[in-house]
C-alpha positions as CSV (number, residue, x, y, z in Angstrom):
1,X,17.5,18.6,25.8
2,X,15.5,19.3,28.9
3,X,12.7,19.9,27.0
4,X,12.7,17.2,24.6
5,X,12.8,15.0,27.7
6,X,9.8,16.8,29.5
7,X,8.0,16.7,26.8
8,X,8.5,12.8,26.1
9,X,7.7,12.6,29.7
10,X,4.6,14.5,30.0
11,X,3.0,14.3,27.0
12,X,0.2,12.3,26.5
13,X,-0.1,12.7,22.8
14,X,1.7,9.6,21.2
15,X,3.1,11.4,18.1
16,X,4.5,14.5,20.2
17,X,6.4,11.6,21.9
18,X,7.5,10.1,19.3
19,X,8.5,13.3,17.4
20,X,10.6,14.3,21.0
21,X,12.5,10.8,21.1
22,X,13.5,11.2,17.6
23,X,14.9,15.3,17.8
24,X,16.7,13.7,21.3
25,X,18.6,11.1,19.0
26,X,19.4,14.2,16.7
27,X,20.3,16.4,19.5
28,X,22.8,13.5,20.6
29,X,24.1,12.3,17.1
30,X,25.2,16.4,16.8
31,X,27.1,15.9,19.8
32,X,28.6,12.7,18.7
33,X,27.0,11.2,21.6
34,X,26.1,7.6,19.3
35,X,25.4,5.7,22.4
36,X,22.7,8.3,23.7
37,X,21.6,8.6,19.9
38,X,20.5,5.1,19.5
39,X,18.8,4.8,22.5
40,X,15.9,7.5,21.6
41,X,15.7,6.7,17.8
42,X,15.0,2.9,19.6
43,X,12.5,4.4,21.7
44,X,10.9,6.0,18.7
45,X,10.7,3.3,16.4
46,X,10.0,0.6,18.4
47,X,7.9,2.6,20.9
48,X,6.2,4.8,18.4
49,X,6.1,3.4,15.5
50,X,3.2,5.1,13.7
51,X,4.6,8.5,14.8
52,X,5.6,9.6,11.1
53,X,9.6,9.6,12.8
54,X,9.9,5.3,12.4
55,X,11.7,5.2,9.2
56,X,14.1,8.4,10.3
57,X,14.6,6.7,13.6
58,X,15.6,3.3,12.6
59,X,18.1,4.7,10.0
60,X,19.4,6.7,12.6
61,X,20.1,4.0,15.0
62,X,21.5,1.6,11.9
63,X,23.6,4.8,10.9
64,X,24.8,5.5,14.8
65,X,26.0,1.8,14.6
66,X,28.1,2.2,11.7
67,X,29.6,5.5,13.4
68,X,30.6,2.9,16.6
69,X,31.8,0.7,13.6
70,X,29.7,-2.4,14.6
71,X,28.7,-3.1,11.2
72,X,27.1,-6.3,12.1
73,X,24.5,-4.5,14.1
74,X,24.1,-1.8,11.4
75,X,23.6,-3.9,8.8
76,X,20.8,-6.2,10.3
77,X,18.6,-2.7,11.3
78,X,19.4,-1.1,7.5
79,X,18.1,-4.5,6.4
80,X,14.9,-4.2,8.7
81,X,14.3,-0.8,7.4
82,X,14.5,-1.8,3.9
83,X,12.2,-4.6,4.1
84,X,9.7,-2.7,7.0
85,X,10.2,0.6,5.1
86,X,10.1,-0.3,1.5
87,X,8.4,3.3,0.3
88,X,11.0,5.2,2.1
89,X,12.4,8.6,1.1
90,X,15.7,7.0,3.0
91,X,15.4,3.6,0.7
92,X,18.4,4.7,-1.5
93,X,20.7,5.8,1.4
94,X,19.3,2.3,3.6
95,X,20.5,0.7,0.7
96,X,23.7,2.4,-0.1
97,X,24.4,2.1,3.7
98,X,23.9,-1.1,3.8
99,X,26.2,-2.1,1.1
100,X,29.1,-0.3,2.9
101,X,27.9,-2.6,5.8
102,X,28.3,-5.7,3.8
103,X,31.6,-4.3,2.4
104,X,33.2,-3.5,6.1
105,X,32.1,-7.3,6.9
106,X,33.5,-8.2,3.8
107,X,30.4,-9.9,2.1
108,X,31.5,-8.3,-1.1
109,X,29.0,-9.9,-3.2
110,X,26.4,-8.7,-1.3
111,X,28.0,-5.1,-1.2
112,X,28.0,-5.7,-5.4
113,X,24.2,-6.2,-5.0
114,X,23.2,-3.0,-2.8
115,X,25.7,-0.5,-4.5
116,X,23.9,-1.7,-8.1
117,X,20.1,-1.2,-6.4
118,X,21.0,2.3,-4.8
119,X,22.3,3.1,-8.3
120,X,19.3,2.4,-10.0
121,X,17.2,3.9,-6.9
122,X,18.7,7.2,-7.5
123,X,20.7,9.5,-9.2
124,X,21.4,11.5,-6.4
125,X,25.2,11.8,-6.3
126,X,26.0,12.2,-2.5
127,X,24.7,8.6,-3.2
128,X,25.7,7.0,-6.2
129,X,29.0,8.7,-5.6
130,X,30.0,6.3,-2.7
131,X,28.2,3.5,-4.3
132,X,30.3,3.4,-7.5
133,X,33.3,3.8,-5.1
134,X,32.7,1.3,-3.2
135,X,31.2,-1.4,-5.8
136,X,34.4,-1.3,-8.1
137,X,36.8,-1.5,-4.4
138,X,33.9,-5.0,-4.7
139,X,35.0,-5.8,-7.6
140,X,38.1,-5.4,-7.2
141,X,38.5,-7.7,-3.7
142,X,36.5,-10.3,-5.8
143,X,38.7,-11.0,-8.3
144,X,36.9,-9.0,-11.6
145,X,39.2,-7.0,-12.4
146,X,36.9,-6.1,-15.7
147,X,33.9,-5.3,-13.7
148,X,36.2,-2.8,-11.2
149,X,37.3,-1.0,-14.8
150,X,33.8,-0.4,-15.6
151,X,32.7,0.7,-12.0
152,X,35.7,2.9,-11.9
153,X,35.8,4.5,-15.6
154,X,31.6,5.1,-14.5
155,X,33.1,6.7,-11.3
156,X,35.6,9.5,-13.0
157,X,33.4,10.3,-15.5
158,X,30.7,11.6,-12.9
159,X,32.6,12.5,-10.3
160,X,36.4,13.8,-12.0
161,X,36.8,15.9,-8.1
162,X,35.1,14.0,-5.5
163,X,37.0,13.3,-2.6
164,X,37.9,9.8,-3.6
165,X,38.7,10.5,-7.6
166,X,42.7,10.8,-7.1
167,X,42.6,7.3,-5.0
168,X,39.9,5.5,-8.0
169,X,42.7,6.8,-10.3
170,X,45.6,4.5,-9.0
171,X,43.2,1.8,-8.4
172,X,41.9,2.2,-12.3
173,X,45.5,2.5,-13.1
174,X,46.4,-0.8,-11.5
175,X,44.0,-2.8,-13.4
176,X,44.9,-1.6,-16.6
177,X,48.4,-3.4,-16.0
């Protein structure tokens, strides 16, 4: 940590700087420190943002957000990134993230709409995984019970032992009644 910060401190070359900001936001995300997280990816993006570290940086303060549970805040950054930051690597997690945003705020229709674009971003399970979880959970709070089945039948037939397949299950099983 010392480092880092005498480095961002000394340095005059701008993308050292902005590479030390970002590894300080990592260094305090590891510890759980959120607060202290978001406040060097801010400096990076928003201070350095040609440094090569924006696009990690924003995510990491929209994702440090979500971790302190103020979706509202999360939400408006992932949105940022995905409209700043269109050619990504991160544009299927930004997505997928902010559809649990929307789904915490309970804008489920919105939720509907990111889970469905990170899906057809990706087929990266750690991603579509959450996404199918969460969009049928969508579904299901808006009232299409058809569109849940679908979701969820999609869901156990990729992902028969992920950590949320038992609790898909009873909800699958409820709808069929």
């Amino acid at each position: 940590e010392k480092l880092l910060k005498n480095v961002l401190s000394n340095s005059g070359d701008y993308d050292v700087k902005g590479e030390a900001s970002y590894k300080l936001g990592q260094l305090f995300v590891a510890r759980d420190e959120y607060g202290n997280a978001i406040k060097y990816f801010d400096l990076t993006y928003k201070g350095y943002p040609k440094s090569g570290f924006a696009d990690y940086a924003m995510y990491g303060t929209a994702w440090c957000y979500g971790k302190l549970s103020d979706f509202r805040k999360s939400r408006k950054i992932f949105g940022t990134l995905i409209s700043d930051y269109s050619d990504t690597k991160l544009l299927p997690e930004a997505v997928e993230k902010a559809g649990e945003c929307d789904f915490f705020l309970s804008n489920y229709d919105s939720a509907i709409v990111q889970f469905s674009r990170a899906t057809a971003l990706t087929s990266d399970g750690e991603i579509v995984e959450p996404c199918l979880y969460f969009e049928g959970r969508a579904y299901v709070s808006v009232g299409k019970p058809d569109s849940a089945r679908a979701i969820f039948d999609e869901y156990l037939r990729k992902f028969p032992s992920a950590d949320h397949a038992q609790e898909v299950r009873v909800l699958y099983s409820r709808l069929l009644i």
